[in-house]
């Protein structure tokens, strides 16, 4: 069965620390996409990145980086030199090609990150 | 930012009353979705639309109905609100319904049913 697990419910770090948010997924599909979304305290959900199952290259965007490893079914998200503005709940999600379209997004329960000054 | 407006942003209503939430988009996207977000359950799909007057159920559709008479508007109706429908409701859009298309969300509506 499809599943996304974000084992870290809450993480608290001090500003400028690096932090990694874990995402482990289960799927029988060979073709799928993984997504990360951010939900800051203001409540909106913001799309951060997507990665397809055939592209295992790491992605870096400023202080954010993503590590996709099919061998461990993981799509981890690292924030380098964290800032208070990074405080948010982060969601990982899975979308399988067999589902036809992403109305079948499978969501993790999120990791709440608190970055303290 | 995707042009998605949800209204109202907050609403308190009594059990048994009908409630309609509105989602308005300016992106001319074909696909629109209603989700609810609850602690311990994450995001769950209620209904979605793949075009004007074309809608389908999601995983938690009981007690909800939707309508889409125009591309830009997607309405979610609770026919007779119950306390279990207290939640934060998010509207989302995507340009295509394909599995690789990211969703873009509105700011949410916090609904409290007393």
CSV table of C-alpha atoms in Angstrom, one decimal:
chain,number,residue,atom,x,y,z
A,1,UNK,CA,0.0,0.0,0.0
A,2,UNK,CA,1.1,3.6,-0.6
A,3,UNK,CA,2.3,5.4,2.4
A,4,UNK,CA,4.4,8.4,3.4
A,5,UNK,CA,6.0,8.5,6.8
A,6,UNK,CA,7.5,11.6,8.4
A,7,UNK,CA,8.8,10.1,11.6
A,8,UNK,CA,9.9,13.3,13.2
A,9,UNK,CA,6.8,15.0,14.6
A,10,UNK,CA,8.6,18.0,16.0
A,11,UNK,CA,12.1,19.3,15.7
A,12,UNK,CA,13.6,22.2,17.5
A,13,UNK,CA,16.9,23.8,16.6
A,14,UNK,CA,18.8,27.0,17.2
A,15,UNK,CA,19.3,29.4,14.5
A,16,UNK,CA,22.1,28.7,12.1
A,17,UNK,CA,22.0,25.0,12.8
A,18,UNK,CA,21.6,22.6,9.9
A,19,UNK,CA,18.5,20.4,10.1
A,20,UNK,CA,17.3,17.4,8.1
A,21,UNK,CA,13.6,16.5,7.7
A,22,UNK,CA,13.1,12.8,6.9
A,23,UNK,CA,10.5,11.4,4.5
A,24,UNK,CA,10.2,7.7,3.8
A,25,UNK,CA,7.6,6.4,1.3
A,26,UNK,CA,6.1,3.2,0.2
A,27,UNK,CA,4.9,2.5,-3.3
A,28,UNK,CA,4.6,-0.4,-5.8
A,29,UNK,CA,4.7,2.0,-8.7
A,30,UNK,CA,8.0,2.5,-10.6
A,31,UNK,CA,6.8,5.9,-11.8
A,32,UNK,CA,5.9,8.4,-9.2
A,33,UNK,CA,6.6,11.9,-8.0
A,34,UNK,CA,7.5,13.2,-4.6
A,35,UNK,CA,6.7,16.7,-3.3
A,36,UNK,CA,7.6,18.9,-0.4
A,37,UNK,CA,5.3,21.6,0.9
A,38,UNK,CA,5.8,24.2,3.6
A,39,UNK,CA,3.1,25.5,6.0
A,40,UNK,CA,4.3,28.5,8.0
A,41,UNK,CA,2.5,29.7,11.1
A,42,UNK,CA,0.3,31.9,8.9
A,43,UNK,CA,-1.3,28.7,7.7
A,44,UNK,CA,-0.9,28.7,3.9
A,45,UNK,CA,0.5,25.7,2.1
A,46,UNK,CA,3.4,26.5,-0.2
A,47,UNK,CA,4.8,24.1,-2.8
A,48,UNK,CA,8.6,23.7,-2.5
A,49,UNK,CA,9.8,21.0,-4.8
A,50,UNK,CA,8.9,17.9,-6.8
A,51,UNK,CA,11.1,15.1,-7.8
A,52,UNK,CA,10.3,12.2,-10.2
A,53,UNK,CA,11.2,8.6,-9.5
A,54,UNK,CA,13.7,8.5,-12.4
A,55,UNK,CA,15.8,11.4,-11.2
A,56,UNK,CA,18.0,10.7,-8.2
A,57,UNK,CA,20.1,13.8,-8.5
A,58,UNK,CA,20.2,16.0,-5.4
A,59,UNK,CA,18.6,19.3,-5.7
A,60,UNK,CA,19.8,22.5,-4.1
A,61,UNK,CA,18.0,25.8,-3.9
A,62,UNK,CA,19.8,28.3,-1.7
A,63,UNK,CA,19.8,27.0,1.8
A,64,UNK,CA,17.5,24.2,0.9
A,65,UNK,CA,18.6,20.8,-0.5
A,66,UNK,CA,16.8,17.6,-1.1
A,67,UNK,CA,18.3,14.1,-1.2
A,68,UNK,CA,16.3,11.4,-3.0
A,69,UNK,CA,17.4,7.8,-2.6
A,70,UNK,CA,15.3,5.1,-4.2
A,71,UNK,CA,17.4,2.4,-2.5
A,72,UNK,CA,16.1,3.6,0.9
A,73,UNK,CA,12.8,5.0,-0.4
A,74,UNK,CA,13.6,8.3,1.1
A,75,UNK,CA,13.3,11.9,0.0
A,76,UNK,CA,14.9,14.0,2.8
A,77,UNK,CA,15.0,17.7,3.1
A,78,UNK,CA,17.9,19.6,4.6
A,79,UNK,CA,17.9,23.3,5.6
A,80,UNK,CA,21.4,24.7,6.0
A,81,UNK,CA,22.1,27.5,8.4
A,82,UNK,CA,18.4,27.6,9.5
A,83,UNK,CA,16.7,30.8,10.2
A,84,UNK,CA,13.7,31.8,12.3
A,85,UNK,CA,11.6,32.2,9.1
A,86,UNK,CA,12.1,28.5,8.4
A,87,UNK,CA,9.8,27.7,11.3
A,88,UNK,CA,6.9,25.9,9.8
A,89,UNK,CA,5.3,22.5,9.3
A,90,UNK,CA,6.8,20.6,6.4
A,91,UNK,CA,4.9,18.0,4.5
A,92,UNK,CA,6.1,15.3,2.1
A,93,UNK,CA,3.7,13.8,-0.4
A,94,UNK,CA,3.7,11.0,-3.0
A,95,UNK,CA,1.8,10.9,-6.3
A,96,UNK,CA,1.8,7.7,-8.3
A,97,UNK,CA,1.4,7.5,-12.1
A,98,UNK,CA,-1.0,4.6,-11.7
A,99,UNK,CA,-3.4,6.9,-9.9
A,100,UNK,CA,-3.9,8.9,-13.1
A,101,UNK,CA,-3.5,12.3,-11.7
A,102,UNK,CA,-2.5,13.9,-8.4
A,103,UNK,CA,-5.9,13.9,-6.8
A,104,UNK,CA,-4.5,10.8,-5.2
A,105,UNK,CA,-1.7,12.6,-3.4
A,106,UNK,CA,-0.6,10.6,-0.4
A,107,UNK,CA,0.5,12.9,2.4
A,108,UNK,CA,2.7,12.5,5.3
A,109,UNK,CA,1.5,13.9,8.6
A,110,UNK,CA,4.2,16.6,8.6
A,111,UNK,CA,7.2,17.7,10.7
A,112,UNK,CA,6.9,20.8,12.8
A,113,UNK,CA,10.2,22.7,12.7
A,114,UNK,CA,10.9,25.4,15.3
A,115,UNK,CA,13.9,27.5,14.7
A,116,UNK,CA,14.8,29.4,17.8
A,117,UNK,CA,16.9,32.6,17.9
B,1,UNK,CA,1.8,33.3,-5.9
B,2,UNK,CA,-1.2,31.5,-7.5
B,3,UNK,CA,-4.3,33.7,-7.5
B,4,UNK,CA,-6.5,31.7,-5.1
B,5,UNK,CA,-8.9,33.3,-2.7
B,6,UNK,CA,-10.9,31.4,-0.1
B,7,UNK,CA,-13.9,33.0,1.6
B,8,UNK,CA,-14.7,33.3,4.4
B,9,UNK,CA,-11.3,33.0,6.2
B,10,UNK,CA,-13.0,32.1,9.4
B,11,UNK,CA,-16.5,31.0,10.3
B,12,UNK,CA,-18.3,29.8,13.4
B,13,UNK,CA,-21.6,28.0,12.8
B,14,UNK,CA,-24.0,25.9,14.7
B,15,UNK,CA,-24.7,22.2,14.3
B,16,UNK,CA,-27.3,21.5,11.7
B,17,UNK,CA,-26.9,24.7,9.7
B,18,UNK,CA,-25.8,24.7,6.1
B,19,UNK,CA,-22.4,26.3,5.3
B,20,UNK,CA,-20.9,27.1,1.9
B,21,UNK,CA,-17.2,27.8,1.4
B,22,UNK,CA,-16.0,29.5,-1.7
B,23,UNK,CA,-12.8,29.1,-3.7
B,24,UNK,CA,-12.0,31.6,-6.4
B,25,UNK,CA,-9.0,31.3,-8.8
B,26,UNK,CA,-7.7,33.7,-11.3
B,27,UNK,CA,-5.3,31.2,-13.0
B,28,UNK,CA,-7.8,29.6,-15.3
B,29,UNK,CA,-6.8,26.2,-14.1
B,30,UNK,CA,-9.0,23.3,-14.9
B,31,UNK,CA,-8.5,21.3,-11.8
B,32,UNK,CA,-9.7,22.4,-8.4
B,33,UNK,CA,-9.7,20.5,-5.1
B,34,UNK,CA,-11.1,20.8,-1.6
B,35,UNK,CA,-9.0,19.4,1.3
B,36,UNK,CA,-9.5,19.4,5.0
B,37,UNK,CA,-6.7,19.4,7.5
B,38,UNK,CA,-7.0,17.9,10.9
B,39,UNK,CA,-4.4,17.1,13.6
B,40,UNK,CA,-3.3,13.5,13.3
B,41,UNK,CA,-4.9,13.1,9.9
B,42,UNK,CA,-3.0,15.5,7.8
B,43,UNK,CA,-4.5,16.6,4.6
B,44,UNK,CA,-7.5,14.6,3.2
B,45,UNK,CA,-9.2,15.2,-0.1
B,46,UNK,CA,-12.9,15.9,0.1
B,47,UNK,CA,-13.9,16.5,-3.5
B,48,UNK,CA,-12.2,17.7,-6.7
B,49,UNK,CA,-13.3,19.1,-10.0
B,50,UNK,CA,-11.8,18.5,-13.4
B,51,UNK,CA,-13.8,21.1,-15.3
B,52,UNK,CA,-17.0,23.1,-15.2
B,53,UNK,CA,-19.8,20.9,-13.8
B,54,UNK,CA,-17.4,17.9,-13.6
B,55,UNK,CA,-16.7,16.8,-10.0
B,56,UNK,CA,-15.8,13.7,-8.2
B,57,UNK,CA,-15.5,12.4,-4.7
B,58,UNK,CA,-12.3,12.2,-2.6
B,59,UNK,CA,-11.6,10.1,0.4
B,60,UNK,CA,-13.8,11.9,2.9
B,61,UNK,CA,-16.7,13.2,0.9
B,62,UNK,CA,-19.6,12.1,3.2
B,63,UNK,CA,-21.5,15.2,4.4
B,64,UNK,CA,-20.1,17.5,1.7
B,65,UNK,CA,-21.2,18.5,-1.7
B,66,UNK,CA,-19.5,20.7,-4.3
B,67,UNK,CA,-20.5,22.7,-7.3
B,68,UNK,CA,-18.5,24.3,-10.1
B,69,UNK,CA,-20.6,26.5,-12.5
B,70,UNK,CA,-17.6,28.6,-13.7
B,71,UNK,CA,-14.0,27.8,-14.2
B,72,UNK,CA,-12.9,30.2,-11.5
B,73,UNK,CA,-15.3,29.2,-8.7
B,74,UNK,CA,-15.5,26.0,-6.7
B,75,UNK,CA,-18.0,25.8,-3.9
B,76,UNK,CA,-18.0,23.4,-1.0
B,77,UNK,CA,-21.2,23.0,0.9
B,78,UNK,CA,-21.8,21.3,4.2
B,79,UNK,CA,-25.5,20.6,4.0
B,80,UNK,CA,-26.0,20.2,7.8
B,81,UNK,CA,-22.8,21.0,9.7
B,82,UNK,CA,-21.7,18.7,12.4
B,83,UNK,CA,-19.0,19.1,15.1
B,84,UNK,CA,-16.8,16.5,13.3
B,85,UNK,CA,-16.6,19.0,10.4
B,86,UNK,CA,-14.7,21.5,12.5
B,87,UNK,CA,-11.5,21.8,10.5
B,88,UNK,CA,-9.3,23.9,8.4
B,89,UNK,CA,-10.4,23.7,4.7
B,90,UNK,CA,-8.0,24.3,1.9
B,91,UNK,CA,-8.8,24.8,-1.7
B,92,UNK,CA,-6.1,23.9,-4.3
B,93,UNK,CA,-5.7,24.2,-8.0
B,94,UNK,CA,-3.5,22.6,-10.6
B,95,UNK,CA,-3.0,23.3,-14.3
B,96,UNK,CA,-3.3,19.7,-15.2
B,97,UNK,CA,-4.6,16.7,-13.3
B,98,UNK,CA,-1.5,14.8,-14.0
B,99,UNK,CA,0.3,13.0,-11.2
B,100,UNK,CA,3.3,15.2,-11.6
B,101,UNK,CA,1.5,18.5,-11.4
B,102,UNK,CA,2.0,20.3,-8.1
B,103,UNK,CA,-0.9,21.7,-6.2
B,104,UNK,CA,-1.2,25.4,-5.3
B,105,UNK,CA,-3.2,26.2,-2.3
B,106,UNK,CA,-5.4,29.0,-1.0
B,107,UNK,CA,-4.9,30.4,2.5
B,108,UNK,CA,-7.5,28.2,4.1
B,109,UNK,CA,-10.8,28.6,5.9
B,110,UNK,CA,-11.0,27.8,9.6
B,111,UNK,CA,-14.5,26.4,10.3
B,112,UNK,CA,-15.8,25.8,13.8
B,113,UNK,CA,-19.1,24.0,14.3
B,114,UNK,CA,-20.5,24.4,17.8
